[in-house]
Every structure is written in structure tokens, then in C-alpha cells.
Short mmCIF file of C-alpha atoms in Angstrom, two decimals:
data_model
loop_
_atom_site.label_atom_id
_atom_site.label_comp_id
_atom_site.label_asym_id
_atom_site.label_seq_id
_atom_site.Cartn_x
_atom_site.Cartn_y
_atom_site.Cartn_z
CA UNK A 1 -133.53 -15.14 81.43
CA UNK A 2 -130.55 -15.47 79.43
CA UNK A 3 -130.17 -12.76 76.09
CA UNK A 4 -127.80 -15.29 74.57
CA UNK A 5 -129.41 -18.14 72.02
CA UNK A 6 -127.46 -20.92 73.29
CA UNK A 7 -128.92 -21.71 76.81
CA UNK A 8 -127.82 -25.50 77.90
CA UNK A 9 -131.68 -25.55 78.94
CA UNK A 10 -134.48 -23.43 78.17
CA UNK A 11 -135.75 -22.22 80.93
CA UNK A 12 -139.89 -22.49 81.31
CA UNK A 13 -141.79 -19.14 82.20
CA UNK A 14 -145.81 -18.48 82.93
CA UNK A 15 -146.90 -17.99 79.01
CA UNK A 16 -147.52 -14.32 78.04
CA UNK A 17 -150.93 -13.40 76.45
CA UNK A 18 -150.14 -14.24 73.02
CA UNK A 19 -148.86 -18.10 73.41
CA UNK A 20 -152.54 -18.04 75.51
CA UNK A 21 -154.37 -16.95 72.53
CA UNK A 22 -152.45 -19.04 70.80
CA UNK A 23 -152.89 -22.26 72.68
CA UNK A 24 -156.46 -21.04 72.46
CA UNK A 25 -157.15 -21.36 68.80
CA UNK A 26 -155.07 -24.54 68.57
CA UNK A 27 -157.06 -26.20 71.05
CA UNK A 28 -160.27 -25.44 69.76
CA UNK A 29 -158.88 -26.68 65.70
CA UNK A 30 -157.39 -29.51 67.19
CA UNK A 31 -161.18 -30.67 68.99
CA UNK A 32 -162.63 -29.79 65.58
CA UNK A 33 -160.20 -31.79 63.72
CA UNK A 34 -160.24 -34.97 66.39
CA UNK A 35 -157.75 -35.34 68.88
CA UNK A 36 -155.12 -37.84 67.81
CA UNK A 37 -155.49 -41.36 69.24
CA UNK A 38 -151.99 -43.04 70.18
CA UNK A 39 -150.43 -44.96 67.46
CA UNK A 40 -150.94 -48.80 68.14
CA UNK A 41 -148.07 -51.16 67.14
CA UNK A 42 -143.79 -51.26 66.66
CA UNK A 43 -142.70 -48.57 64.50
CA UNK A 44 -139.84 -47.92 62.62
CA UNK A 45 -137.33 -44.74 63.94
CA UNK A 46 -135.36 -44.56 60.71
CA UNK A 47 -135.40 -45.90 56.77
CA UNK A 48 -135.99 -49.32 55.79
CA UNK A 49 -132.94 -49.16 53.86
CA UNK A 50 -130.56 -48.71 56.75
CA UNK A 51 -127.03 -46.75 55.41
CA UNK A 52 -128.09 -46.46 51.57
CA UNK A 53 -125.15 -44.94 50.32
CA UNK A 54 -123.95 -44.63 46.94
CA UNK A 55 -120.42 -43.62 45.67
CA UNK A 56 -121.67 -41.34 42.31
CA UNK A 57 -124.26 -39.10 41.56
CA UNK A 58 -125.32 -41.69 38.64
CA UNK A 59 -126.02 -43.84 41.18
CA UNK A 60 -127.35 -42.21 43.44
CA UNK A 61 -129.96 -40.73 40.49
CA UNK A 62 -130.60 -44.45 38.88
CA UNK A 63 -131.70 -45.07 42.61
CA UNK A 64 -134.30 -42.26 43.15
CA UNK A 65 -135.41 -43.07 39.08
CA UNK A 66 -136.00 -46.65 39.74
CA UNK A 67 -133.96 -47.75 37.32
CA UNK A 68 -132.85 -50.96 39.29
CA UNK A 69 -132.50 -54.23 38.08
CA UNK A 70 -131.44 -57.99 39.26
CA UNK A 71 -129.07 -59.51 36.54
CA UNK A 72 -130.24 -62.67 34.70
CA UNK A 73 -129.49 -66.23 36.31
CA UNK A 74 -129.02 -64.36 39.92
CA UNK A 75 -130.27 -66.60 42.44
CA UNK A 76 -132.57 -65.22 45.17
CA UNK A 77 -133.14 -67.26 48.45
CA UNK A 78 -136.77 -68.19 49.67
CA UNK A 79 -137.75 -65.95 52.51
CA UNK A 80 -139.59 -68.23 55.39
CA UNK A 81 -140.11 -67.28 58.90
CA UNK A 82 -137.65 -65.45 61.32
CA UNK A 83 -138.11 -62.83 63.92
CA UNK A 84 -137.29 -59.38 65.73
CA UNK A 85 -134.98 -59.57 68.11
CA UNK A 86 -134.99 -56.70 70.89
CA UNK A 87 -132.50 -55.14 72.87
CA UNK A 88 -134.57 -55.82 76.10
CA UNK A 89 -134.39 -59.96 75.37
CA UNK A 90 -138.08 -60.13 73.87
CA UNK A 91 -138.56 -60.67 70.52
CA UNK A 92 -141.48 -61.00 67.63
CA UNK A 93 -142.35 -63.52 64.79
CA UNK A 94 -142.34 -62.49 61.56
CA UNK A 95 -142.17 -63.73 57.67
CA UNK A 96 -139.28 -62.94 55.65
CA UNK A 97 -140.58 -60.20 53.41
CA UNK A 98 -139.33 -61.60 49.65
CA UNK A 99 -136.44 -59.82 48.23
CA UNK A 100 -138.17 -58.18 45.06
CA UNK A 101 -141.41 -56.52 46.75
CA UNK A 102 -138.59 -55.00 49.53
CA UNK A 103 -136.76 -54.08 47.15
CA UNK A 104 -139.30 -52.35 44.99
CA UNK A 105 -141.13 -50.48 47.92
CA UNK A 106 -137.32 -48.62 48.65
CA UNK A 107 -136.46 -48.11 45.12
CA UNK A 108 -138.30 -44.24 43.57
CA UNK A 109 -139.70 -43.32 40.61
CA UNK A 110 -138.22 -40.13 39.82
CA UNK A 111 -137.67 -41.04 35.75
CA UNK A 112 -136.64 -37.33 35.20
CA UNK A 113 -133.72 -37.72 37.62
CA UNK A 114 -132.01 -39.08 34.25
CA UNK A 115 -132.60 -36.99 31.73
CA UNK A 116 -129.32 -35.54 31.22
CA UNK A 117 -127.45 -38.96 31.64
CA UNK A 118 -126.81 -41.54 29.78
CA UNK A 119 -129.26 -44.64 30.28
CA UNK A 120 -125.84 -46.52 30.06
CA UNK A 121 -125.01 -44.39 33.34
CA UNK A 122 -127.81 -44.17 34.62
CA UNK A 123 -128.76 -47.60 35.90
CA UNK A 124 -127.87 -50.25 38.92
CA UNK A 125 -127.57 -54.24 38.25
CA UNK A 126 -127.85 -56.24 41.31
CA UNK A 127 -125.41 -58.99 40.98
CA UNK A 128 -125.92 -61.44 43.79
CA UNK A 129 -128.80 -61.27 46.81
CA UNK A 130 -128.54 -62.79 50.14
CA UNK A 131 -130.60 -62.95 53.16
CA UNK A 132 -128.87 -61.87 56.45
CA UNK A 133 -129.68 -59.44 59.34
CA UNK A 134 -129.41 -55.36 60.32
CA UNK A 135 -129.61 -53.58 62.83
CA UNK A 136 -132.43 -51.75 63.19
CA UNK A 137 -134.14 -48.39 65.42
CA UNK A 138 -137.27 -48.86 66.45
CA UNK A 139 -139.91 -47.10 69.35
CA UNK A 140 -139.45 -50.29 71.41
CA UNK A 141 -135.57 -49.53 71.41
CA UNK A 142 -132.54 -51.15 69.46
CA UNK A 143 -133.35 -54.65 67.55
CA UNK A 144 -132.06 -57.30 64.98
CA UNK A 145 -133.78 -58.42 62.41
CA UNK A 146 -133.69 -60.25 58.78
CA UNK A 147 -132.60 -58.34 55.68
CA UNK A 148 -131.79 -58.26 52.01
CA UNK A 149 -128.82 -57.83 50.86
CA UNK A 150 -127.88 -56.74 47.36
CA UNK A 151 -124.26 -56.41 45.60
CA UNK A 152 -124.63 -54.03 42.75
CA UNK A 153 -122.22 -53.80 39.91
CA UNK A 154 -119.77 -51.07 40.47
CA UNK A 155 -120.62 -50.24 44.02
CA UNK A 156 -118.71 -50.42 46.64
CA UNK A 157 -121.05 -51.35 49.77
CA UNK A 158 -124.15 -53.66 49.16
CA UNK A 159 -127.44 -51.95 49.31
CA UNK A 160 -129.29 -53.26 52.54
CA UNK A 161 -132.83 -53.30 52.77
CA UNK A 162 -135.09 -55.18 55.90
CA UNK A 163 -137.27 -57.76 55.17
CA UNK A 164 -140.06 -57.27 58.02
CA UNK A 165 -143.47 -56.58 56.78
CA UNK A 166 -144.85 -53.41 57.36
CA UNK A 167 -147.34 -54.79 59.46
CA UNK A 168 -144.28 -56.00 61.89
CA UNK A 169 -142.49 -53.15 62.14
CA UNK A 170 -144.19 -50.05 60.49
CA UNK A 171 -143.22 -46.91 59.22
CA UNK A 172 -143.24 -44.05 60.48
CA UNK A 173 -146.28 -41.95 59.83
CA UNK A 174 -146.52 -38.28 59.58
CA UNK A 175 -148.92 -36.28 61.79
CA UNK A 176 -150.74 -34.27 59.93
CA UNK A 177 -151.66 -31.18 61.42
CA UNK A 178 -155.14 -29.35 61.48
CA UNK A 179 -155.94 -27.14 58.65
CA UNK A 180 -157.67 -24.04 59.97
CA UNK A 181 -154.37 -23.05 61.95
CA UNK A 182 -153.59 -19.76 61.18
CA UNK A 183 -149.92 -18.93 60.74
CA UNK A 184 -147.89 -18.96 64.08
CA UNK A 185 -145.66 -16.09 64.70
CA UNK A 186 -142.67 -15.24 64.35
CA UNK A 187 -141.71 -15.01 67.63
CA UNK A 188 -143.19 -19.00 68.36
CA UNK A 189 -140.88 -21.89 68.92
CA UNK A 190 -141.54 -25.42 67.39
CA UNK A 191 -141.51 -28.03 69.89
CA UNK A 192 -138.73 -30.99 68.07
CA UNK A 193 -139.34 -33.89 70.52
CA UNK A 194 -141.10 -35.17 73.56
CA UNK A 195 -138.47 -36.59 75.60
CA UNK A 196 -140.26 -37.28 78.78
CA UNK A 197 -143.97 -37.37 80.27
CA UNK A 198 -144.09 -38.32 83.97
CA UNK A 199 -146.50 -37.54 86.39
CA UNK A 200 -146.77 -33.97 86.28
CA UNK A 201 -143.25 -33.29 84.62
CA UNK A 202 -142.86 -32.64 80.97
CA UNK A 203 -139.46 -32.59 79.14
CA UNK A 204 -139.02 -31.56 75.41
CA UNK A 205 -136.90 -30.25 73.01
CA UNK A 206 -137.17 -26.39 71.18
CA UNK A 207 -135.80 -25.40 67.62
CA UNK A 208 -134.99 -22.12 67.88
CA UNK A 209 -132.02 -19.75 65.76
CA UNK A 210 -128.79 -20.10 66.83
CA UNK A 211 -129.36 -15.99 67.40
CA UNK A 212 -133.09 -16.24 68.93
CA UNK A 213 -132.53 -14.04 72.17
CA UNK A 214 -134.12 -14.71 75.54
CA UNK A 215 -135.91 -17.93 74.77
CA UNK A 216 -138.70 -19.51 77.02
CA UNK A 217 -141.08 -22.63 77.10
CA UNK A 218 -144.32 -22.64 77.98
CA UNK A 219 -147.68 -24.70 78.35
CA UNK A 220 -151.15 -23.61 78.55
CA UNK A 221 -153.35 -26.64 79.89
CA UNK A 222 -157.03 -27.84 79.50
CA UNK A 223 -158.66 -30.59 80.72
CA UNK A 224 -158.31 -32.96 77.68
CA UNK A 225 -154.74 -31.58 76.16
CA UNK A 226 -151.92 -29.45 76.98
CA UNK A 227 -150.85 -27.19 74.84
CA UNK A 228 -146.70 -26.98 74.53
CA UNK A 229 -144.21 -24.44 72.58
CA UNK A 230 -141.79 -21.56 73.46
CA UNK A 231 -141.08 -18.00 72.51
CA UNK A 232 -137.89 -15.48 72.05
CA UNK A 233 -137.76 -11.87 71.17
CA UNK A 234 -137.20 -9.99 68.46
CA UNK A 235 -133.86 -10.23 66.85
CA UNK A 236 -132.21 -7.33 64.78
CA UNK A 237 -129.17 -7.98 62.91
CA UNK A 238 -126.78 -10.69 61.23
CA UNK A 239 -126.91 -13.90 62.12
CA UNK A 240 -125.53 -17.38 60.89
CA UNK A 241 -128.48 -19.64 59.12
CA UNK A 242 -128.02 -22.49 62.23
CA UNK A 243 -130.54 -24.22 63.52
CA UNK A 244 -130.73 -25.47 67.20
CA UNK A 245 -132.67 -27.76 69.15
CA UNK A 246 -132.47 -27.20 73.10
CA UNK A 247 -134.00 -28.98 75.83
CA UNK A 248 -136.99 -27.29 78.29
CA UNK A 249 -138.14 -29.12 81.21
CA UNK A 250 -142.07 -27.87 82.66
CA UNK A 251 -144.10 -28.94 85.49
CA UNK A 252 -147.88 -29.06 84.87
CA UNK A 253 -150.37 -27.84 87.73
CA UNK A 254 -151.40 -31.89 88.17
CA UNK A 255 -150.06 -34.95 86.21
CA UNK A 256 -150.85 -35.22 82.73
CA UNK A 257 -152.71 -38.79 82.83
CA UNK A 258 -154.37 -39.23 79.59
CA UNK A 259 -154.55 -35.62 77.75
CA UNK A 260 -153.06 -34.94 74.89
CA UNK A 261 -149.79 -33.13 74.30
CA UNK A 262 -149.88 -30.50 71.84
CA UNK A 263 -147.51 -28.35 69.73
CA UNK A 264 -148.63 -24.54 69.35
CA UNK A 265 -147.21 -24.14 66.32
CA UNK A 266 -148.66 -26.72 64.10
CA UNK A 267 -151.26 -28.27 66.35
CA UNK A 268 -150.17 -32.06 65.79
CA UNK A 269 -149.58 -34.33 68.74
CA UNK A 270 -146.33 -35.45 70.20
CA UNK A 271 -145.80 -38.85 71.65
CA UNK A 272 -142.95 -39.76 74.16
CA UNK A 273 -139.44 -40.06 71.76
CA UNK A 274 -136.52 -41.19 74.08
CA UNK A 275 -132.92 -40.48 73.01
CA UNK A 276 -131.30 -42.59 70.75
#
């Protein structure tokens, strides 16, 4: 097993007696708590306001404080119908999500962002709006679809935000983890990503320390879920503050079919995540 942190693969070993207690008690909280049914629907795999950039703080701080606003007399187009276009040739209907609701449900409401700056400063006018198209991530793969576009006064990109209703293409949703978990060890890996579920095989990613020595993967399996994480030793001295995330491939003892896969360190379910 290599002593170094920064394995090209981490290799997957039988799990020693404390990731089986711990897949243990993380079974039994997540049956408590209800295991996780699959999410249903096209969701979103980044923000709705693809490349937000800003070239000052002020703006960057009128952004998060909401203080936004469209200019008088600027025209904004009717939305209508359009649609999703996929990478894979399919596509799906959808209305043109006005300009002012998308724009208010990416703008925050941080007012305190701008206490020590002028209100002068501390503000963006949108000067002119149109309706065009971005590029967008999504769990079905790459797709096209309509968007808002807004030039503000004194910056130097427009400010892009989609115009698909959430019920099109939704956002991402948190899992939220049981709450009787006590807290993992040290010593415990976070799983980042499932990468791959097929038949038997299971591929996922690890965070570990860029230091972490001798890491391993491991599973501990039930009939309903399989529980999924990794482990390194002890580490004594310096190290840099980096944080890694390394691929582990596992083979179960019979395909995984419908059970749930499990992270041992938080207890929330992973879904398959290709590569982008």
C-alpha cells in the first residue's frame, strides 16, 4: 500500500473493524432517517448565472446586497416559448422565464455587504436586456438554452442569467445528512463523487490531505445499501493545507441493483456524477 499521499488510484482493501462499526451506525441512522429516494427530473450541475464575474469589489458587494436595478425607459423583450437543447440531439420545451423574476432569484440580499461604501458605489444599473442563449451543465450532459442578458453600467462583461424555470431544469439540491451521526474520525475519508455504478463495480472519488499516508477505500454492504468511504493513518508532522481528491475503484460481492450507496462519513447518498 503506498506511504506516499499522492497515489494515481486508491487502492481498495477488506475494511478494518472500525470503518465496520462505522458503516454499522450509519446504516442503522440512515434506515431511521429514510433512505433517500433518487431525485426525479433534469438538474442543474452549476449556477444559474453561468460566469458572473465582476471587475471591483463594489460590484461584486452591490451584487451579493441586492442593490440591482434596470435603468428607466430600458426595454425588456417578452419571454414566450423556446427549449433545451441537448448535446445527445434531444431536446425539451420550455417558457422563457421573464427577465425580472430571473433576475431577482440570482441577485442576494446581503444589505450589510455595504456598509462601509458609498451607496453611490455601491450599486449596479442595468442598461440594456436582451434575450439570447448559454451554455449550460446539466445531469443529462452539455445543453443550450435561452438566457438573459444584462449590460450594466461600468462593467465590462454582461451579467448572464438562464431563463428556464426551475421546474425545467432544477437546482441542485443539497443532501442533507442524518442527524444522530456521531462524529467520524479522524482517520475517515469523505467520499467526493460517484463516478461509476455498474454491475458489481463501483468507482468513486476520495478527499484526502495531500500528506494522508497509506490511504485505502472500502465498502461494507447490506442488503438494501452499501456503505462507501476510505481510511489513512496517522500523520505526524508538517504538511501543506492541500486538499486532494483521488479516484478508488471496488468490486462488490454481487451487483449493486437497486441499494443505496452510502458515504460513511456523513451518511447522505451519492448518485452516479460522470466527469465533466
Amino acid at each position: 500500500m503506498p506511504a506516499s499521499g499522492n497515489p494515481a488510484v486508491i487502492p481498495a482493501v477488506p475494511a478494518p473493524p472500525e470503518f465496520v462499526d462505522r458503516a454499522k451506525v450509519v446504516a442503522d441512522a440512515v434506515r431511521a432517517a429514510g433512505i433517500p429516494k433518487p431525485p426525479e427530473g433534469i438538474f442543474l450541475r452549476g449556477t444559474r448565472s453561468p460566469g458572473l464575474a465582476f471587475d471591483t469589489t463594489e460590484q461584486k458587494l452591490a451584487w451579493s446586497a441586492g442593490n440591482v436595478v434596470i435603468a428607466p425607459g430600458v426595454r425588456i423583450p417578452p419571454g414566450g416559448g423556446s427549449r433545451v437543447d441537448f448535446a445527445d440531439g434531444s431536446s425539451v420545451p420550455t417558457t422563457v422565464l421573464d427577465a425580472r423574476p430571473a433576475l431577482a432569484g440570482e441577485i442576494g440580499s446581503q444589505a450589510s455587504n455595504c456598509r462601509s461604501i458609498p451607496a453611490a458605489l455601491c450599486k449596479l444599473t442595468i442598461t440594456a436586456v436582451t434575450l439570447g442563449t448559454a451554455k449550460i451543465d446539466t445531469t443529462r450532459g452539455p445543453a443550450t438554452g435561452p438566457a438573459w442578458s444584462f449590460t450594466v453600467k461600468g462593467l465590462s462583461i454582461k451579467i448572464v442569467v438562464l431563463a428556464v424555470p426551475q421546474d425545467v431544469l432544477k437546482s441542485p439540491a443539497l443532501p442533507v445528512p442524518p442527524t444522530s451521526l456521531p462524529t467520524p474520525s479522524r482517520n475517515l475519508l469523505s467520499p467526493d463523487a460517484l463516478r461509476r455504478a455498474d454491475g458489481n463495480i463501483l468507482t468513486f472519488t476520495l478527499n484526502h490531505g495531500a500528506c494522508d499516508p497509506n490511504l485505502a477505500s472500502h465498502v461494507v454492504e447490506y442488503d438494501d445499501l452499501v456503505v462507501i468511504g476510505g481510511t489513512h493513518t496517522a500523520f505526524s508532522g508538517g504538511c501543506i493545507a492541500v486538499l486532494r481528491s483521488t479516484p478508488t475503484t471496488i468490486t462488490l460481492t454481487q451487483p449493486l441493483g437497486d441499494r443505496a450507496v452510502i458515504t460513511a462519513d456523513t451518511g447522505i447518498r451519492l448518485f452516479v456524477d460522470p466527469p465533466r
